[in-house]
PDB file of C-alpha atoms in Angstrom:
ATOM      1  CA  MET A  19       1.519 -71.500 -61.598  1.00 48.00           C
ATOM      2  CA  ASP A  20      -0.722 -74.577 -61.901  1.00 53.00           C
ATOM      3  CA  PRO A  21       1.276 -77.653 -60.844  1.00 52.00           C
ATOM      4  CA  HIS A  22      -1.407 -79.968 -62.247  1.00 57.00           C
ATOM      5  CA  GLY A  23      -1.505 -78.425 -65.722  1.00 57.00           C
ATOM      6  CA  GLU A  24      -1.720 -80.384 -68.927  1.00 60.00           C
ATOM      7  CA  ASN A  25       1.839 -79.671 -70.067  1.00 58.00           C
ATOM      8  CA  GLU A  26       4.128 -82.588 -69.381  1.00 61.00           C
ATOM      9  CA  GLY A  27       7.819 -81.859 -69.099  1.00 65.00           C
ATOM     10  CA  ARG A  28       7.227 -78.491 -67.450  1.00 69.00           C
ATOM     11  CA  LEU A  29       8.389 -77.543 -63.999  1.00 71.00           C
ATOM     12  CA  CYS A  30       5.954 -75.439 -62.023  1.00 71.00           C
ATOM     13  CA  LEU A  31       7.680 -73.355 -59.377  1.00 69.00           C
ATOM     14  CA  GLY A  32       4.298 -72.393 -57.936  1.00 68.00           C
ATOM     15  CA  ALA A  33       4.076 -75.857 -56.410  1.00 70.00           C
ATOM     16  CA  LEU A  34       7.173 -75.200 -54.306  1.00 72.00           C
ATOM     17  CA  SER A  35       6.536 -73.672 -50.914  1.00 74.00           C
ATOM     18  CA  ASN A  36       8.398 -70.536 -49.914  1.00 74.00           C
ATOM     19  CA  VAL A  37       7.935 -68.985 -46.493  1.00 75.00           C
ATOM     20  CA  HIS A  38       9.634 -65.813 -47.738  1.00 75.00           C
ATOM     21  CA  ARG A  39       7.145 -65.215 -50.551  1.00 78.00           C
ATOM     22  CA  THR A  40       5.849 -61.668 -50.286  1.00 81.00           C
ATOM     23  CA  GLU A  41       2.854 -59.815 -51.665  1.00 84.00           C
ATOM     24  CA  ALA A  42       5.181 -58.295 -54.303  1.00 82.00           C
ATOM     25  CA  SER A  43       6.196 -61.838 -55.301  1.00 80.00           C
ATOM     26  CA  GLU A  44       2.580 -62.855 -55.718  1.00 76.00           C
ATOM     27  CA  LYS A  45       1.887 -59.775 -57.874  1.00 79.00           C
ATOM     28  CA  ALA A  46       4.906 -60.514 -60.085  1.00 78.00           C
ATOM     29  CA  ARG A  47       3.871 -64.150 -60.462  1.00 76.00           C
ATOM     30  CA  ILE A  48       0.526 -63.064 -61.910  1.00 75.00           C
ATOM     31  CA  HIS A  49       2.390 -61.571 -64.911  1.00 76.00           C
ATOM     32  CA  ILE A  50       4.496 -64.656 -65.584  1.00 79.00           C
ATOM     33  CA  GLY A  51       1.782 -66.581 -67.392  1.00 76.00           C
ATOM     34  CA  ARG A  52       3.296 -69.633 -69.057  1.00 75.00           C
ATOM     35  CA  GLY A  53       6.746 -68.613 -67.834  1.00 80.00           C
ATOM     36  CA  VAL A  54       9.902 -69.281 -69.777  1.00 85.00           C
ATOM     37  CA  GLU A  55      11.044 -72.152 -71.915  1.00 87.00           C
ATOM     38  CA  LEU A  56      14.690 -73.158 -71.798  1.00 89.00           C
ATOM     39  CA  THR A  57      15.761 -75.355 -74.693  1.00 90.00           C
ATOM     40  CA  ALA A  58      18.959 -77.419 -74.572  1.00 90.00           C
ATOM     41  CA  HIS A  59      20.197 -77.942 -78.127  1.00 93.00           C
ATOM     42  CA  ALA A  60      22.239 -80.895 -79.391  1.00 92.00           C
ATOM     43  CA  ASP A  61      25.289 -78.641 -79.863  1.00 92.00           C
ATOM     44  CA  GLY A  62      25.288 -77.804 -76.119  1.00 89.00           C
ATOM     45  CA  ASN A  63      23.833 -74.323 -76.486  1.00 93.00           C
ATOM     46  CA  ILE A  64      20.785 -73.161 -74.543  1.00 94.00           C
ATOM     47  CA  SER A  65      18.097 -70.797 -75.766  1.00 93.00           C
ATOM     48  CA  ILE A  66      15.206 -69.180 -73.975  1.00 92.00           C
ATOM     49  CA  THR A  67      11.719 -68.096 -75.015  1.00 89.00           C
ATOM     50  CA  SER A  68       9.306 -66.178 -72.799  1.00 88.00           C
ATOM     51  CA  ASN A  69       5.813 -64.772 -72.947  1.00 83.00           C
ATOM     52  CA  CYS A  70       6.521 -62.290 -70.139  1.00 85.00           C
ATOM     53  CA  LYS A  71       9.105 -59.573 -69.551  1.00 88.00           C
ATOM     54  CA  ILE A  72      12.285 -61.128 -68.172  1.00 92.00           C
ATOM     55  CA  PHE A  73      15.749 -59.990 -67.192  1.00 93.00           C
ATOM     56  CA  VAL A  74      18.589 -62.467 -67.648  1.00 94.00           C
ATOM     57  CA  ARG A  75      22.070 -62.686 -66.114  1.00 93.00           C
ATOM     58  CA  SER A  76      24.231 -64.733 -68.435  1.00 93.00           C
ATOM     59  CA  GLY A  77      27.981 -64.647 -68.972  1.00 90.00           C
ATOM     60  CA  TYR A  78      27.421 -65.420 -72.634  1.00 93.00           C
ATOM     61  CA  LEU A  79      25.023 -62.483 -73.057  1.00 93.00           C
ATOM     62  CA  ASP A  80      27.538 -60.231 -71.286  1.00 91.00           C
ATOM     63  CA  TYR A  81      30.214 -61.427 -73.713  1.00 91.00           C
ATOM     64  CA  THR A  82      28.055 -60.889 -76.805  1.00 92.00           C
ATOM     65  CA  HIS A  83      27.027 -57.404 -75.609  1.00 90.00           C
ATOM     66  CA  GLY A  84      30.568 -56.385 -74.592  1.00 88.00           C
ATOM     67  CA  SER A  85      29.627 -56.036 -70.902  1.00 84.00           C
ATOM     68  CA  GLU A  86      31.655 -56.920 -67.836  1.00 80.00           C
ATOM     69  CA  TYR A  87      30.622 -60.365 -66.592  1.00 75.00           C
ATOM     70  CA  SER A  88      27.600 -60.359 -64.308  1.00 71.00           C
ATOM     71  CA  SER A  89      27.380 -56.587 -64.474  1.00 68.00           C
ATOM     72  CA  LYS A  90      23.919 -56.231 -65.924  1.00 80.00           C
ATOM     73  CA  ALA A  91      20.533 -57.757 -66.392  1.00 89.00           C
ATOM     74  CA  HIS A  92      19.696 -58.214 -70.067  1.00 92.00           C
ATOM     75  CA  ARG A  93      16.080 -57.210 -70.744  1.00 91.00           C
ATOM     76  CA  PHE A  94      13.823 -59.209 -73.023  1.00 89.00           C
ATOM     77  CA  THR A  95      10.241 -58.348 -73.811  1.00 84.00           C
ATOM     78  CA  PRO A  96       7.377 -60.837 -74.134  1.00 81.00           C
ATOM     79  CA  ASN A  97       7.155 -62.992 -77.232  1.00 72.00           C
ATOM     80  CA  GLU A  98      10.544 -62.062 -78.611  1.00 64.00           C
ATOM     81  CA  SER A  99      11.898 -64.872 -80.682  1.00 68.00           C
ATOM     82  CA  SER A 100      14.026 -67.454 -78.967  1.00 83.00           C
ATOM     83  CA  PHE A 101      17.534 -66.226 -78.168  1.00 88.00           C
ATOM     84  CA  THR A 102      20.720 -67.987 -77.099  1.00 92.00           C
ATOM     85  CA  VAL A 103      21.671 -67.428 -73.467  1.00 93.00           C
ATOM     86  CA  PHE A 104      24.500 -69.991 -73.309  1.00 94.00           C
ATOM     87  CA  ASP A 105      27.116 -71.289 -75.741  1.00 93.00           C
ATOM     88  CA  ILE A 106      29.079 -74.354 -74.604  1.00 92.00           C
ATOM     89  CA  ARG A 107      32.105 -73.715 -76.868  1.00 93.00           C
ATOM     90  CA  TRP A 108      32.404 -70.153 -75.603  1.00 92.00           C
ATOM     91  CA  ALA A 109      32.110 -71.327 -71.962  1.00 89.00           C
ATOM     92  CA  TYR A 110      34.822 -73.962 -72.457  1.00 89.00           C
ATOM     93  CA  MET A 111      37.248 -71.469 -73.995  1.00 90.00           C
ATOM     94  CA  GLN A 112      36.605 -68.922 -71.223  1.00 87.00           C
ATOM     95  CA  MET A 113      37.069 -71.524 -68.461  1.00 85.00           C
ATOM     96  CA  LEU A 114      40.255 -72.756 -70.111  1.00 85.00           C
ATOM     97  CA  ARG A 115      41.633 -69.219 -70.405  1.00 84.00           C
ATOM     98  CA  ARG A 116      40.889 -68.377 -66.787  1.00 80.00           C
ATOM     99  CA  SER A 117      42.240 -71.625 -65.357  1.00 76.00           C
ATOM    100  CA  ARG A 118      45.468 -71.324 -67.386  1.00 73.00           C
ATOM    101  CA  SER A 119      45.961 -67.722 -66.339  1.00 65.00           C
ATOM    102  CA  SER A 120      45.398 -68.582 -62.708  1.00 60.00           C
ATOM    103  CA  ASN A 121      47.771 -71.563 -62.866  1.00 60.00           C
ATOM    104  CA  GLU A 122      50.505 -69.450 -64.466  1.00 62.00           C
ATOM    105  CA  ALA A 123      50.175 -66.833 -61.757  1.00 59.00           C
ATOM    106  CA  VAL A 124      50.311 -69.442 -58.985  1.00 59.00           C
ATOM    107  CA  ARG A 125      53.455 -71.044 -60.509  1.00 59.00           C
ATOM    108  CA  ALA A 126      55.146 -67.650 -60.874  1.00 61.00           C
ATOM    109  CA  GLN A 127      54.290 -66.747 -57.291  1.00 62.00           C
ATOM    110  CA  ALA A 128      55.695 -70.065 -56.040  1.00 65.00           C
ATOM    111  CA  ALA A 129      58.890 -69.499 -58.035  1.00 64.00           C
ATOM    112  CA  ALA A 130      59.252 -65.979 -56.648  1.00 66.00           C
ATOM    113  CA  VAL A 131      58.694 -67.138 -53.065  1.00 67.00           C
ATOM    114  CA  ALA A 132      61.258 -69.922 -53.555  1.00 66.00           C
ATOM    115  CA  GLY A 133      63.771 -67.374 -54.882  1.00 67.00           C
ATOM    116  CA  TYR A 134      63.828 -68.593 -58.488  1.00 68.00           C
ATOM    117  CA  ALA A 135      62.267 -65.451 -59.953  1.00 62.00           C
ATOM    118  CA  PRO A 136      62.020 -61.837 -58.849  1.00 61.00           C
ATOM    119  CA  MET A 137      58.679 -60.789 -57.351  1.00 55.00           C
ATOM    120  CA  SER A 138      58.529 -57.892 -59.839  1.00 57.00           C
ATOM    121  CA  VAL A 139      57.965 -60.229 -62.816  1.00 53.00           C
ATOM    122  CA  MET A 140      55.220 -62.178 -61.099  1.00 50.00           C
ATOM    123  CA  PRO A 141      51.922 -61.955 -63.026  1.00 51.00           C
ATOM    124  CA  ALA A 142      48.869 -60.926 -61.087  1.00 52.00           C
ATOM    125  CA  ILE A 143      46.249 -63.558 -60.368  1.00 50.00           C
ATOM    126  CA  MET A 144      43.094 -62.658 -62.256  1.00 48.00           C
ATOM    127  CA  PRO A 145      40.537 -61.372 -59.741  1.00 50.00           C
ATOM    128  CA  ASP A 146      37.779 -63.281 -61.521  1.00 50.00           C
ATOM    129  CA  SER A 147      39.566 -66.621 -61.818  1.00 51.00           C
ATOM    130  CA  GLY A 148      38.151 -68.336 -58.717  1.00 71.00           C
ATOM    131  CA  VAL A 149      36.073 -71.476 -59.006  1.00 75.00           C
ATOM    132  CA  ASP A 150      32.959 -69.822 -57.563  1.00 77.00           C
ATOM    133  CA  ARG A 151      33.225 -66.936 -59.997  1.00 80.00           C
ATOM    134  CA  MET A 152      33.724 -69.297 -62.956  1.00 81.00           C
ATOM    135  CA  ARG A 153      30.734 -71.357 -61.819  1.00 83.00           C
ATOM    136  CA  ARG A 154      28.596 -68.214 -61.701  1.00 82.00           C
ATOM    137  CA  ASP A 155      29.849 -66.737 -64.995  1.00 83.00           C
ATOM    138  CA  PHE A 156      29.891 -69.931 -67.070  1.00 87.00           C
ATOM    139  CA  CYS A 157      27.601 -72.489 -65.410  1.00 88.00           C
ATOM    140  CA  THR A 158      24.506 -70.558 -64.303  1.00 91.00           C
ATOM    141  CA  ILE A 159      21.770 -68.420 -65.776  1.00 93.00           C
ATOM    142  CA  ALA A 160      19.683 -66.187 -63.508  1.00 93.00           C
ATOM    143  CA  ILE A 161      16.247 -64.992 -64.560  1.00 93.00           C
ATOM    144  CA  SER A 162      14.152 -62.308 -62.919  1.00 92.00           C
ATOM    145  CA  PHE A 163      10.514 -62.029 -63.872  1.00 89.00           C
ATOM    146  CA  VAL A 164       8.890 -58.623 -64.448  1.00 85.00           C
ATOM    147  CA  LYS A 165      11.377 -56.557 -62.365  1.00 88.00           C
ATOM    148  CA  ALA A 166      15.027 -55.771 -63.116  1.00 90.00           C
ATOM    149  CA  TRP A 167      18.090 -55.280 -60.967  1.00 91.00           C
ATOM    150  CA  GLY A 168      21.498 -53.686 -61.341  1.00 87.00           C
ATOM    151  CA  ASP A 169      23.362 -50.420 -60.979  1.00 84.00           C
ATOM    152  CA  VAL A 170      20.778 -48.374 -62.878  1.00 85.00           C
ATOM    153  CA  TYR A 171      17.784 -49.829 -61.030  1.00 88.00           C
ATOM    154  CA  GLN A 172      16.364 -49.429 -57.534  1.00 90.00           C
ATOM    155  CA  ARG A 173      17.087 -53.119 -56.847  1.00 91.00           C
ATOM    156  CA  LYS A 174      20.849 -53.663 -56.845  1.00 91.00           C
ATOM    157  CA  THR A 175      20.859 -57.497 -56.777  1.00 91.00           C
ATOM    158  CA  ILE A 176      18.584 -60.146 -58.222  1.00 92.00           C
ATOM    159  CA  LYS A 177      17.717 -61.251 -54.689  1.00 90.00           C
ATOM    160  CA  GLU A 178      15.927 -57.936 -54.217  1.00 91.00           C
ATOM    161  CA  THR A 179      13.519 -58.641 -57.092  1.00 90.00           C
ATOM    162  CA  PRO A 180      10.172 -60.180 -56.158  1.00 88.00           C
ATOM    163  CA  CYS A 181      10.398 -63.286 -58.355  1.00 86.00           C
ATOM    164  CA  TRP A 182      13.576 -64.881 -59.737  1.00 89.00           C
ATOM    165  CA  ILE A 183      15.272 -68.220 -60.373  1.00 89.00           C
ATOM    166  CA  GLU A 184      18.835 -69.359 -60.939  1.00 92.00           C
ATOM    167  CA  VAL A 185      19.409 -72.289 -63.267  1.00 92.00           C
ATOM    168  CA  THR A 186      22.571 -74.357 -62.848  1.00 91.00           C
ATOM    169  CA  LEU A 187      23.820 -75.939 -66.071  1.00 91.00           C
ATOM    170  CA  HIS A 188      25.211 -79.416 -65.438  1.00 89.00           C
ATOM    171  CA  ARG A 189      27.313 -79.944 -68.580  1.00 90.00           C
ATOM    172  CA  PRO A 190      29.370 -76.772 -68.041  1.00 88.00           C
ATOM    173  CA  LEU A 191      29.876 -77.811 -64.401  1.00 87.00           C
ATOM    174  CA  GLN A 192      31.250 -81.146 -65.608  1.00 88.00           C
ATOM    175  CA  ILE A 193      33.601 -79.349 -67.988  1.00 87.00           C
ATOM    176  CA  LEU A 194      34.772 -76.972 -65.236  1.00 84.00           C
ATOM    177  CA  ASP A 195      35.346 -79.905 -62.885  1.00 85.00           C
ATOM    178  CA  GLN A 196      37.407 -81.720 -65.524  1.00 86.00           C
ATOM    179  CA  LEU A 197      39.478 -78.616 -66.298  1.00 81.00           C
ATOM    180  CA  LEU A 198      40.207 -78.099 -62.614  1.00 77.00           C
ATOM    181  CA  LYS A 199      41.159 -81.761 -62.143  1.00 80.00           C
ATOM    182  CA  ASN A 200      43.496 -81.592 -65.150  1.00 77.00           C
ATOM    183  CA  SER A 201      45.097 -78.342 -63.994  1.00 68.00           C
ATOM    184  CA  SER A 202      45.719 -79.737 -60.489  1.00 59.00           C
ATOM    185  CA  GLN A 203      47.349 -82.847 -62.027  1.00 53.00           C
ATOM    186  CA  PHE A 204      49.673 -80.675 -64.106  1.00 48.00           C
ATOM    187  CA  GLY A 205      50.412 -78.411 -61.152  1.00 49.00           C
ATOM    188  CA  SER A 206      51.507 -81.279 -58.911  1.00 45.00           C
ATOM    189  CA  SER A 207      53.944 -82.878 -61.398  1.00 41.00           C
TER     190      SER A 207
END
């Protein structure tokens, strides 16, 4: 919480003003201590270490735990060893799968509308294949401090927790952008 601390290379969110900060937010911030440390590894993966209780929304964690994407907050207790919250190879393969599936469905729908294929053989467009959904599932990590959210908690969304952040990962966004550019080039030829 001290923006003038001795630790270079750290971002202090306490220095940012927030007119919506509540008393509950201030109480949660007291328990954060030194916060979390996100480490970007040379292989493109990202790990996290924390000295406070955190809850993490991560598509990669959902995948490794067999959960539906963005369906739960993964709980981690203070001082657990560092754990991977993002895997770049996994994200690339998932983005590729979703964009291909979506492109195939769009082509089949266009063929059916044009009369080249019956509507009954048209594949369904994946409900989770949109760009915004892929950005959320594969290019962001959300972290709530101290309090959880989800179906089994009083707070249903992360925005209802007193103190949270969302981290956008730039390299996965670049990969998603490139995949979408390539798929639109193939779709127009």
